[in-house]
Amino acid sequence: MATPVTIYGPPLSTAVSRVLATLIEKDVPFHLVPIDLSKGEQKKPEYLKIQPFGQVPAFKDESITLFESRAICRYICDKYADKGNRSLYGTDILSKANIDQWVETDGQTFGPPSGDLVHDLLFSSVPVDEALIKKNVDKLAKVLDIYEQKLGQTRFLAGDEFSFADLSHLPNGDYLVNSTDKGYLFTSRKNVNRWWTEISNRESWKKVLEMRKNA
């Protein structure tokens, strides 16, 4: 029996939940070690040995340690290619490249405004800066306008099969749609709304949300 991989961090973290969803999609056994950020556990010397920047998540697979959620997810998909959802990260060089370009779009274009909104509206300890909120709403709206066009051509971002490109958007998107008043950015766009409804109802993501509730 394979030794479970270990993921360090709270399920409430968007980055941790991205890795959890990938592990569940790939049917890879895992052990979750909660890290209490409020107590500074991510800055303890033993944790910094596996995550030198003192952030979450961190990941161990036997003697291998990794950090940064998207790198971890790619590793999981490649190492455990024959497990679970085999097409999650593509099955050939072209499909992988197609997925990667949307994962990069998530990280560099969708992620910054959506992540800032999630932080400022839900997790910040300082008063909301309405001007900054509007700036990020406008940025995200422009991104989702492009998504709307793309999703009018294909069922999912990287084609007609669900992939890591779609999964990577779930953490920030879920908070915005279900925990803030900015969900209209998704639901007001026909194709984006259809896409979002489908990917957010996957069993893997429902399991992650259950883990959040029980955290």
Short mmCIF file of N, CA and C in Angstrom, two decimals, residues 12-194:
data_model
loop_
_atom_site.label_atom_id
_atom_site.label_comp_id
_atom_site.label_asym_id
_atom_site.label_seq_id
_atom_site.Cartn_x
_atom_site.Cartn_y
_atom_site.Cartn_z
N LEU A 12 -8.90 26.22 4.64
CA LEU A 12 -9.45 27.54 4.32
C LEU A 12 -8.55 28.32 3.38
N SER A 13 -7.28 27.96 3.33
CA SER A 13 -6.33 28.62 2.42
C SER A 13 -6.66 28.27 0.97
N THR A 14 -6.68 29.27 0.12
CA THR A 14 -6.97 29.02 -1.30
C THR A 14 -5.91 28.12 -1.92
N ALA A 15 -4.66 28.34 -1.57
CA ALA A 15 -3.57 27.54 -2.15
C ALA A 15 -3.63 26.10 -1.66
N VAL A 16 -3.91 25.91 -0.39
CA VAL A 16 -4.04 24.56 0.16
C VAL A 16 -5.22 23.84 -0.48
N SER A 17 -6.34 24.53 -0.63
CA SER A 17 -7.52 23.87 -1.19
C SER A 17 -7.31 23.49 -2.65
N ARG A 18 -6.46 24.24 -3.37
CA ARG A 18 -6.13 23.87 -4.76
C ARG A 18 -5.43 22.50 -4.78
N VAL A 19 -4.49 22.30 -3.87
CA VAL A 19 -3.77 21.03 -3.80
C VAL A 19 -4.70 19.91 -3.35
N LEU A 20 -5.54 20.18 -2.38
CA LEU A 20 -6.47 19.15 -1.89
C LEU A 20 -7.40 18.68 -3.02
N ALA A 21 -7.92 19.62 -3.79
CA ALA A 21 -8.82 19.25 -4.90
C ALA A 21 -8.09 18.39 -5.92
N THR A 22 -6.83 18.71 -6.18
CA THR A 22 -6.04 17.93 -7.13
C THR A 22 -5.79 16.51 -6.60
N LEU A 23 -5.44 16.40 -5.33
CA LEU A 23 -5.23 15.08 -4.74
C LEU A 23 -6.49 14.23 -4.81
N ILE A 24 -7.64 14.83 -4.56
CA ILE A 24 -8.90 14.09 -4.60
C ILE A 24 -9.24 13.70 -6.03
N GLU A 25 -9.05 14.61 -6.98
CA GLU A 25 -9.30 14.29 -8.39
C GLU A 25 -8.42 13.12 -8.85
N LYS A 26 -7.18 13.10 -8.36
CA LYS A 26 -6.24 12.06 -8.78
C LYS A 26 -6.31 10.80 -7.91
N ASP A 27 -7.19 10.83 -6.92
CA ASP A 27 -7.38 9.66 -6.05
C ASP A 27 -6.06 9.24 -5.41
N VAL A 28 -5.32 10.25 -4.91
CA VAL A 28 -4.04 10.01 -4.24
C VAL A 28 -4.27 10.11 -2.73
N PRO A 29 -3.95 9.07 -1.97
CA PRO A 29 -4.10 9.13 -0.51
C PRO A 29 -3.22 10.24 0.08
N PHE A 30 -3.77 10.96 1.03
CA PHE A 30 -3.00 12.05 1.63
C PHE A 30 -3.32 12.21 3.10
N HIS A 31 -2.37 12.85 3.78
CA HIS A 31 -2.52 13.19 5.19
C HIS A 31 -2.41 14.69 5.31
N LEU A 32 -3.43 15.33 5.88
CA LEU A 32 -3.44 16.78 6.03
C LEU A 32 -2.95 17.16 7.43
N VAL A 33 -1.93 17.99 7.47
CA VAL A 33 -1.41 18.50 8.75
C VAL A 33 -1.81 19.97 8.85
N PRO A 34 -2.76 20.29 9.72
CA PRO A 34 -3.18 21.69 9.85
C PRO A 34 -2.04 22.57 10.37
N ILE A 35 -1.93 23.76 9.81
CA ILE A 35 -0.96 24.74 10.28
C ILE A 35 -1.76 25.96 10.73
N ASP A 36 -1.62 26.32 11.99
CA ASP A 36 -2.37 27.45 12.54
C ASP A 36 -1.62 28.75 12.23
N LEU A 37 -2.09 29.46 11.22
CA LEU A 37 -1.41 30.69 10.81
C LEU A 37 -1.53 31.77 11.88
N SER A 38 -2.62 31.78 12.61
CA SER A 38 -2.83 32.81 13.63
C SER A 38 -1.83 32.67 14.77
N LYS A 39 -1.29 31.48 14.96
CA LYS A 39 -0.29 31.24 16.00
C LYS A 39 1.14 31.27 15.47
N GLY A 40 1.26 31.56 14.16
CA GLY A 40 2.59 31.66 13.57
C GLY A 40 3.30 30.33 13.37
N GLU A 41 2.53 29.24 13.30
CA GLU A 41 3.16 27.93 13.16
C GLU A 41 3.94 27.81 11.85
N GLN A 42 3.57 28.62 10.85
CA GLN A 42 4.24 28.57 9.56
C GLN A 42 5.63 29.21 9.61
N LYS A 43 5.95 29.85 10.73
CA LYS A 43 7.26 30.50 10.87
C LYS A 43 8.20 29.72 11.79
N LYS A 44 7.75 28.58 12.28
CA LYS A 44 8.60 27.78 13.16
C LYS A 44 9.73 27.13 12.38
N PRO A 45 10.89 26.98 13.00
CA PRO A 45 12.07 26.45 12.29
C PRO A 45 11.83 25.12 11.59
N GLU A 46 11.11 24.20 12.24
CA GLU A 46 10.90 22.89 11.62
C GLU A 46 10.05 22.99 10.36
N TYR A 47 9.11 23.95 10.35
CA TYR A 47 8.29 24.13 9.15
C TYR A 47 9.08 24.84 8.05
N LEU A 48 9.92 25.79 8.43
CA LEU A 48 10.71 26.53 7.44
C LEU A 48 11.69 25.63 6.69
N LYS A 49 11.96 24.46 7.24
CA LYS A 49 12.83 23.51 6.54
C LYS A 49 12.17 22.98 5.27
N ILE A 50 10.85 22.94 5.25
CA ILE A 50 10.15 22.44 4.05
C ILE A 50 9.45 23.57 3.28
N GLN A 51 9.27 24.73 3.93
CA GLN A 51 8.69 25.88 3.24
C GLN A 51 9.48 27.11 3.70
N PRO A 52 10.58 27.42 3.02
CA PRO A 52 11.50 28.47 3.49
C PRO A 52 10.90 29.86 3.56
N PHE A 53 9.75 30.09 2.87
CA PHE A 53 9.14 31.41 2.90
C PHE A 53 8.08 31.53 4.00
N GLY A 54 7.86 30.44 4.74
CA GLY A 54 6.93 30.49 5.85
C GLY A 54 5.49 30.72 5.43
N GLN A 55 5.10 30.09 4.31
CA GLN A 55 3.74 30.21 3.81
C GLN A 55 3.14 28.81 3.67
N VAL A 56 1.88 28.75 3.29
CA VAL A 56 1.24 27.47 3.01
C VAL A 56 0.79 27.45 1.56
N PRO A 57 0.78 26.24 0.95
CA PRO A 57 1.04 24.94 1.55
C PRO A 57 2.51 24.55 1.47
N ALA A 58 2.81 23.47 2.18
CA ALA A 58 4.03 22.71 1.96
C ALA A 58 3.60 21.27 1.71
N PHE A 59 4.49 20.50 1.10
CA PHE A 59 4.09 19.17 0.61
C PHE A 59 5.26 18.21 0.75
N LYS A 60 4.97 16.99 1.19
CA LYS A 60 5.99 15.95 1.26
C LYS A 60 5.48 14.67 0.62
N ASP A 61 6.34 14.06 -0.17
CA ASP A 61 6.06 12.75 -0.76
C ASP A 61 7.33 11.92 -0.54
N GLU A 62 7.30 11.13 0.53
CA GLU A 62 8.48 10.39 0.98
C GLU A 62 9.62 11.38 1.25
N SER A 63 10.71 11.33 0.49
CA SER A 63 11.83 12.23 0.78
C SER A 63 11.74 13.56 0.03
N ILE A 64 10.73 13.73 -0.81
CA ILE A 64 10.59 14.92 -1.63
C ILE A 64 9.76 15.97 -0.90
N THR A 65 10.21 17.22 -0.91
CA THR A 65 9.42 18.33 -0.37
C THR A 65 9.24 19.39 -1.45
N LEU A 66 8.07 19.98 -1.48
CA LEU A 66 7.75 21.01 -2.46
C LEU A 66 6.93 22.11 -1.80
N PHE A 67 6.95 23.30 -2.41
CA PHE A 67 6.03 24.37 -2.03
C PHE A 67 5.56 25.06 -3.30
N GLU A 68 4.60 25.95 -3.17
CA GLU A 68 3.88 26.62 -4.26
C GLU A 68 2.84 25.65 -4.83
N SER A 69 1.59 26.05 -4.68
CA SER A 69 0.48 25.11 -4.94
C SER A 69 0.42 24.60 -6.37
N ARG A 70 0.66 25.44 -7.35
CA ARG A 70 0.53 24.98 -8.74
C ARG A 70 1.65 24.02 -9.10
N ALA A 71 2.84 24.25 -8.57
CA ALA A 71 3.95 23.31 -8.80
C ALA A 71 3.64 21.97 -8.15
N ILE A 72 3.08 22.01 -6.95
CA ILE A 72 2.71 20.77 -6.26
C ILE A 72 1.67 20.02 -7.08
N CYS A 73 0.69 20.73 -7.57
CA CYS A 73 -0.39 20.08 -8.34
C CYS A 73 0.13 19.45 -9.62
N ARG A 74 1.03 20.12 -10.30
CA ARG A 74 1.62 19.55 -11.51
C ARG A 74 2.42 18.28 -11.18
N TYR A 75 3.15 18.34 -10.09
CA TYR A 75 3.91 17.16 -9.66
C TYR A 75 2.97 15.99 -9.41
N ILE A 76 1.89 16.24 -8.69
CA ILE A 76 0.92 15.18 -8.39
C ILE A 76 0.37 14.59 -9.67
N CYS A 77 -0.01 15.46 -10.60
CA CYS A 77 -0.59 14.99 -11.86
C CYS A 77 0.39 14.15 -12.66
N ASP A 78 1.66 14.55 -12.67
CA ASP A 78 2.65 13.82 -13.45
C ASP A 78 3.07 12.51 -12.77
N LYS A 79 3.33 12.57 -11.46
CA LYS A 79 3.79 11.36 -10.79
C LYS A 79 2.69 10.31 -10.74
N TYR A 80 1.47 10.75 -10.53
CA TYR A 80 0.34 9.83 -10.39
C TYR A 80 -0.55 9.88 -11.62
N ALA A 81 0.10 9.92 -12.78
CA ALA A 81 -0.62 10.09 -14.05
C ALA A 81 -1.66 9.00 -14.28
N ASP A 82 -1.40 7.79 -13.81
CA ASP A 82 -2.29 6.67 -14.07
C ASP A 82 -3.39 6.50 -13.02
N LYS A 83 -3.44 7.42 -12.07
CA LYS A 83 -4.46 7.33 -11.03
C LYS A 83 -5.57 8.36 -11.25
N GLY A 84 -6.76 8.03 -10.76
CA GLY A 84 -7.86 8.99 -10.75
C GLY A 84 -8.18 9.57 -12.12
N ASN A 85 -8.38 10.87 -12.17
CA ASN A 85 -8.69 11.58 -13.40
C ASN A 85 -7.42 11.69 -14.25
N ARG A 86 -7.27 10.81 -15.22
CA ARG A 86 -6.02 10.72 -15.98
C ARG A 86 -5.83 11.89 -16.95
N SER A 87 -6.88 12.59 -17.29
CA SER A 87 -6.74 13.70 -18.23
C SER A 87 -6.68 15.05 -17.53
N LEU A 88 -6.56 15.05 -16.20
CA LEU A 88 -6.60 16.31 -15.45
C LEU A 88 -5.52 17.27 -15.92
N TYR A 89 -4.33 16.75 -16.24
CA TYR A 89 -3.24 17.60 -16.69
C TYR A 89 -2.80 17.22 -18.10
N GLY A 90 -3.75 16.76 -18.89
CA GLY A 90 -3.48 16.45 -20.28
C GLY A 90 -2.83 15.10 -20.47
N THR A 91 -2.84 14.63 -21.69
CA THR A 91 -2.28 13.31 -22.00
C THR A 91 -1.19 13.38 -23.07
N ASP A 92 -0.89 14.57 -23.56
CA ASP A 92 0.19 14.75 -24.54
C ASP A 92 0.73 16.16 -24.42
N ILE A 93 1.79 16.45 -25.13
CA ILE A 93 2.48 17.73 -24.98
C ILE A 93 1.59 18.91 -25.34
N LEU A 94 0.74 18.77 -26.35
CA LEU A 94 -0.12 19.88 -26.76
C LEU A 94 -1.21 20.15 -25.74
N SER A 95 -1.83 19.09 -25.23
CA SER A 95 -2.89 19.30 -24.25
C SER A 95 -2.32 19.88 -22.96
N LYS A 96 -1.11 19.45 -22.58
CA LYS A 96 -0.47 20.02 -21.39
C LYS A 96 -0.17 21.50 -21.59
N ALA A 97 0.32 21.86 -22.77
CA ALA A 97 0.64 23.27 -23.04
C ALA A 97 -0.63 24.12 -23.02
N ASN A 98 -1.71 23.57 -23.54
CA ASN A 98 -2.98 24.28 -23.55
C ASN A 98 -3.48 24.50 -22.13
N ILE A 99 -3.36 23.48 -21.31
CA ILE A 99 -3.75 23.61 -19.90
C ILE A 99 -2.85 24.61 -19.20
N ASP A 100 -1.54 24.50 -19.44
CA ASP A 100 -0.59 25.38 -18.77
C ASP A 100 -0.83 26.85 -19.06
N GLN A 101 -1.23 27.17 -20.27
CA GLN A 101 -1.42 28.59 -20.59
C GLN A 101 -2.58 29.18 -19.78
N TRP A 102 -3.58 28.34 -19.49
CA TRP A 102 -4.70 28.83 -18.67
C TRP A 102 -4.37 28.79 -17.19
N VAL A 103 -3.52 27.87 -16.78
CA VAL A 103 -3.05 27.87 -15.39
C VAL A 103 -2.22 29.13 -15.15
N GLU A 104 -1.38 29.49 -16.13
CA GLU A 104 -0.59 30.71 -16.01
C GLU A 104 -1.50 31.94 -16.02
N THR A 105 -2.55 31.89 -16.81
CA THR A 105 -3.52 32.99 -16.82
C THR A 105 -4.18 33.12 -15.45
N ASP A 106 -4.50 31.99 -14.86
CA ASP A 106 -5.05 32.01 -13.50
C ASP A 106 -4.07 32.68 -12.55
N GLY A 107 -2.82 32.25 -12.56
CA GLY A 107 -1.84 32.76 -11.62
C GLY A 107 -1.48 34.22 -11.83
N GLN A 108 -1.44 34.68 -13.09
CA GLN A 108 -0.92 36.01 -13.38
C GLN A 108 -1.99 37.05 -13.72
N THR A 109 -3.17 36.59 -14.18
CA THR A 109 -4.17 37.55 -14.66
C THR A 109 -5.48 37.47 -13.85
N PHE A 110 -6.01 36.26 -13.66
CA PHE A 110 -7.21 36.08 -12.85
C PHE A 110 -6.88 36.16 -11.36
N GLY A 111 -5.78 35.54 -10.97
CA GLY A 111 -5.44 35.40 -9.57
C GLY A 111 -5.21 36.71 -8.82
N PRO A 112 -4.42 37.64 -9.36
CA PRO A 112 -4.15 38.86 -8.59
C PRO A 112 -5.40 39.66 -8.20
N PRO A 113 -6.29 40.03 -9.13
CA PRO A 113 -7.47 40.78 -8.68
C PRO A 113 -8.44 39.95 -7.86
N SER A 114 -8.62 38.68 -8.22
CA SER A 114 -9.56 37.85 -7.45
C SER A 114 -9.00 37.56 -6.06
N GLY A 115 -7.69 37.31 -5.98
CA GLY A 115 -7.07 37.05 -4.69
C GLY A 115 -7.10 38.27 -3.79
N ASP A 116 -6.86 39.45 -4.37
CA ASP A 116 -6.91 40.68 -3.58
C ASP A 116 -8.32 40.93 -3.06
N LEU A 117 -9.32 40.65 -3.89
CA LEU A 117 -10.71 40.83 -3.44
C LEU A 117 -11.04 39.88 -2.30
N VAL A 118 -10.63 38.63 -2.44
CA VAL A 118 -10.89 37.65 -1.38
C VAL A 118 -10.24 38.12 -0.08
N HIS A 119 -8.99 38.53 -0.17
CA HIS A 119 -8.28 38.97 1.03
C HIS A 119 -8.93 40.21 1.65
N ASP A 120 -9.19 41.22 0.82
CA ASP A 120 -9.68 42.49 1.35
C ASP A 120 -11.10 42.39 1.88
N LEU A 121 -11.93 41.58 1.24
CA LEU A 121 -13.34 41.49 1.64
C LEU A 121 -13.58 40.49 2.76
N LEU A 122 -12.71 39.49 2.88
CA LEU A 122 -12.98 38.40 3.83
C LEU A 122 -11.95 38.24 4.94
N PHE A 123 -10.70 38.57 4.68
CA PHE A 123 -9.66 38.22 5.63
C PHE A 123 -8.84 39.39 6.16
N SER A 124 -9.02 40.57 5.61
CA SER A 124 -8.21 41.71 6.03
C SER A 124 -8.67 42.21 7.40
N SER A 125 -7.71 42.67 8.18
CA SER A 125 -8.00 43.21 9.51
C SER A 125 -8.10 44.73 9.50
N VAL A 126 -7.97 45.34 8.33
CA VAL A 126 -8.05 46.80 8.22
C VAL A 126 -9.31 47.16 7.43
N PRO A 127 -9.81 48.39 7.60
CA PRO A 127 -11.03 48.80 6.88
C PRO A 127 -10.88 48.64 5.37
N VAL A 128 -11.99 48.30 4.74
CA VAL A 128 -12.00 48.10 3.29
C VAL A 128 -11.73 49.41 2.57
N ASP A 129 -10.83 49.36 1.59
CA ASP A 129 -10.54 50.50 0.73
C ASP A 129 -11.42 50.37 -0.50
N GLU A 130 -12.50 51.13 -0.54
CA GLU A 130 -13.49 50.98 -1.61
C GLU A 130 -12.90 51.29 -2.98
N ALA A 131 -11.98 52.22 -3.05
CA ALA A 131 -11.35 52.55 -4.33
C ALA A 131 -10.53 51.36 -4.85
N LEU A 132 -9.84 50.69 -3.94
CA LEU A 132 -9.05 49.53 -4.32
C LEU A 132 -9.96 48.37 -4.71
N ILE A 133 -11.07 48.21 -3.99
CA ILE A 133 -12.02 47.16 -4.35
C ILE A 133 -12.53 47.39 -5.76
N LYS A 134 -12.92 48.61 -6.07
CA LYS A 134 -13.43 48.92 -7.41
C LYS A 134 -12.37 48.66 -8.48
N LYS A 135 -11.13 49.02 -8.18
CA LYS A 135 -10.05 48.79 -9.14
C LYS A 135 -9.91 47.31 -9.45
N ASN A 136 -9.97 46.46 -8.43
CA ASN A 136 -9.82 45.02 -8.64
C ASN A 136 -11.07 44.41 -9.27
N VAL A 137 -12.23 44.93 -8.96
CA VAL A 137 -13.46 44.48 -9.62
C VAL A 137 -13.37 44.77 -11.11
N ASP A 138 -12.93 45.96 -11.46
CA ASP A 138 -12.81 46.33 -12.88
C ASP A 138 -11.79 45.44 -13.59
N LYS A 139 -10.67 45.16 -12.91
CA LYS A 139 -9.66 44.28 -13.51
C LYS A 139 -10.22 42.88 -13.75
N LEU A 140 -10.90 42.36 -12.74
CA LEU A 140 -11.43 41.00 -12.86
C LEU A 140 -12.53 40.94 -13.90
N ALA A 141 -13.33 41.98 -14.00
CA ALA A 141 -14.40 42.01 -15.00
C ALA A 141 -13.82 41.90 -16.41
N LYS A 142 -12.72 42.59 -16.65
CA LYS A 142 -12.09 42.54 -17.98
C LYS A 142 -11.56 41.14 -18.28
N VAL A 143 -11.00 40.48 -17.25
CA VAL A 143 -10.52 39.11 -17.43
C VAL A 143 -11.69 38.19 -17.74
N LEU A 144 -12.76 38.32 -17.00
CA LEU A 144 -13.91 37.43 -17.19
C LEU A 144 -14.64 37.71 -18.50
N ASP A 145 -14.50 38.90 -19.04
CA ASP A 145 -15.06 39.16 -20.37
C ASP A 145 -14.35 38.29 -21.42
N ILE A 146 -13.04 38.13 -21.27
CA ILE A 146 -12.28 37.27 -22.18
C ILE A 146 -12.66 35.81 -21.95
N TYR A 147 -12.83 35.42 -20.69
CA TYR A 147 -13.27 34.06 -20.38
C TYR A 147 -14.64 33.79 -21.02
N GLU A 148 -15.50 34.79 -20.97
CA GLU A 148 -16.84 34.63 -21.54
C GLU A 148 -16.76 34.28 -23.02
N GLN A 149 -15.87 34.95 -23.73
CA GLN A 149 -15.69 34.65 -25.15
C GLN A 149 -15.14 33.24 -25.35
N LYS A 150 -14.10 32.90 -24.59
CA LYS A 150 -13.48 31.59 -24.72
C LYS A 150 -14.48 30.47 -24.40
N LEU A 151 -15.25 30.64 -23.36
CA LEU A 151 -16.18 29.60 -22.93
C LEU A 151 -17.43 29.54 -23.79
N GLY A 152 -17.54 30.45 -24.72
CA GLY A 152 -18.57 30.34 -25.76
C GLY A 152 -18.12 29.42 -26.88
N GLN A 153 -16.81 29.09 -26.87
CA GLN A 153 -16.25 28.23 -27.92
C GLN A 153 -15.99 26.81 -27.43
N THR A 154 -15.64 26.67 -26.15
CA THR A 154 -15.34 25.35 -25.58
C THR A 154 -16.06 25.20 -24.25
N ARG A 155 -16.30 23.98 -23.84
CA ARG A 155 -17.01 23.70 -22.59
C ARG A 155 -16.20 24.13 -21.37
N PHE A 156 -14.88 23.90 -21.43
CA PHE A 156 -13.98 24.27 -20.35
C PHE A 156 -12.87 25.15 -20.91
N LEU A 157 -12.00 25.65 -20.06
CA LEU A 157 -11.00 26.61 -20.52
C LEU A 157 -10.01 26.01 -21.51
N ALA A 158 -9.58 24.79 -21.28
CA ALA A 158 -8.56 24.18 -22.14
C ALA A 158 -9.16 23.21 -23.15
N GLY A 159 -10.45 23.27 -23.37
CA GLY A 159 -11.09 22.37 -24.32
C GLY A 159 -12.41 21.86 -23.79
N ASP A 160 -12.78 20.66 -24.19
CA ASP A 160 -14.09 20.12 -23.82
C ASP A 160 -14.03 19.12 -22.68
N GLU A 161 -12.86 19.03 -22.01
CA GLU A 161 -12.74 18.20 -20.82
C GLU A 161 -12.29 19.05 -19.64
N PHE A 162 -12.85 18.77 -18.48
CA PHE A 162 -12.42 19.42 -17.25
C PHE A 162 -10.93 19.14 -17.03
N SER A 163 -10.18 20.15 -16.62
CA SER A 163 -8.75 19.96 -16.41
C SER A 163 -8.26 20.80 -15.24
N PHE A 164 -6.97 20.69 -14.98
CA PHE A 164 -6.36 21.48 -13.93
C PHE A 164 -6.51 22.98 -14.20
N ALA A 165 -6.65 23.34 -15.46
CA ALA A 165 -6.86 24.76 -15.79
C ALA A 165 -8.13 25.28 -15.12
N ASP A 166 -9.17 24.49 -15.11
CA ASP A 166 -10.42 24.88 -14.47
C ASP A 166 -10.32 24.77 -12.95
N LEU A 167 -9.79 23.65 -12.49
CA LEU A 167 -9.66 23.41 -11.05
C LEU A 167 -8.91 24.53 -10.36
N SER A 168 -7.88 25.05 -10.99
CA SER A 168 -7.04 26.06 -10.36
C SER A 168 -7.81 27.33 -10.02
N HIS A 169 -8.93 27.57 -10.70
CA HIS A 169 -9.74 28.76 -10.45
C HIS A 169 -10.73 28.59 -9.31
N LEU A 170 -10.93 27.37 -8.85
CA LEU A 170 -11.97 27.11 -7.86
C LEU A 170 -11.78 27.83 -6.53
N PRO A 171 -10.59 27.86 -5.94
CA PRO A 171 -10.45 28.44 -4.61
C PRO A 171 -10.87 29.92 -4.52
N ASN A 172 -10.29 30.78 -5.36
CA ASN A 172 -10.67 32.19 -5.32
C ASN A 172 -12.11 32.39 -5.77
N GLY A 173 -12.48 31.68 -6.82
CA GLY A 173 -13.83 31.82 -7.35
C GLY A 173 -14.89 31.46 -6.33
N ASP A 174 -14.66 30.40 -5.58
CA ASP A 174 -15.65 29.96 -4.61
C ASP A 174 -15.89 31.02 -3.54
N TYR A 175 -14.82 31.59 -3.03
CA TYR A 175 -14.98 32.64 -2.02
C TYR A 175 -15.75 33.84 -2.58
N LEU A 176 -15.40 34.25 -3.80
CA LEU A 176 -16.07 35.41 -4.38
C LEU A 176 -17.55 35.16 -4.63
N VAL A 177 -17.87 33.99 -5.15
CA VAL A 177 -19.26 33.69 -5.51
C VAL A 177 -20.12 33.44 -4.27
N ASN A 178 -19.56 32.72 -3.30
CA ASN A 178 -20.38 32.26 -2.18
C ASN A 178 -20.21 33.03 -0.88
N SER A 179 -19.18 33.88 -0.78
CA SER A 179 -18.95 34.56 0.49
C SER A 179 -18.83 36.07 0.38
N THR A 180 -19.00 36.62 -0.83
CA THR A 180 -18.95 38.08 -1.00
C THR A 180 -20.13 38.51 -1.87
N ASP A 181 -20.25 39.81 -2.08
CA ASP A 181 -21.30 40.33 -2.96
C ASP A 181 -20.80 40.53 -4.38
N LYS A 182 -19.66 39.89 -4.71
CA LYS A 182 -19.08 40.04 -6.05
C LYS A 182 -19.36 38.84 -6.95
N GLY A 183 -20.23 37.95 -6.50
CA GLY A 183 -20.54 36.77 -7.30
C GLY A 183 -21.14 37.10 -8.66
N TYR A 184 -21.75 38.28 -8.76
CA TYR A 184 -22.35 38.67 -10.04
C TYR A 184 -21.31 38.73 -11.17
N LEU A 185 -20.04 38.91 -10.81
CA LEU A 185 -19.00 38.93 -11.84
C LEU A 185 -18.99 37.61 -12.62
N PHE A 186 -19.37 36.52 -11.96
CA PHE A 186 -19.45 35.21 -12.59
C PHE A 186 -20.86 34.96 -13.13
N THR A 187 -21.86 35.18 -12.29
CA THR A 187 -23.22 34.76 -12.63
C THR A 187 -23.87 35.62 -13.70
N SER A 188 -23.38 36.85 -13.90
CA SER A 188 -23.98 37.73 -14.92
C SER A 188 -23.49 37.43 -16.32
N ARG A 189 -22.50 36.58 -16.44
CA ARG A 189 -21.95 36.21 -17.74
C ARG A 189 -22.40 34.79 -18.07
N LYS A 190 -23.16 34.65 -19.13
CA LYS A 190 -23.82 33.38 -19.44
C LYS A 190 -22.85 32.20 -19.49
N ASN A 191 -21.80 32.32 -20.26
CA ASN A 191 -20.88 31.19 -20.43
C ASN A 191 -20.03 30.96 -19.18
N VAL A 192 -19.60 32.05 -18.56
CA VAL A 192 -18.83 31.91 -17.31
C VAL A 192 -19.69 31.26 -16.23
N ASN A 193 -20.95 31.67 -16.14
CA ASN A 193 -21.86 31.10 -15.14
C ASN A 193 -22.08 29.61 -15.37
N ARG A 194 -22.27 29.23 -16.62
CA ARG A 194 -22.45 27.82 -16.95
C ARG A 194 -21.21 27.01 -16.58
#
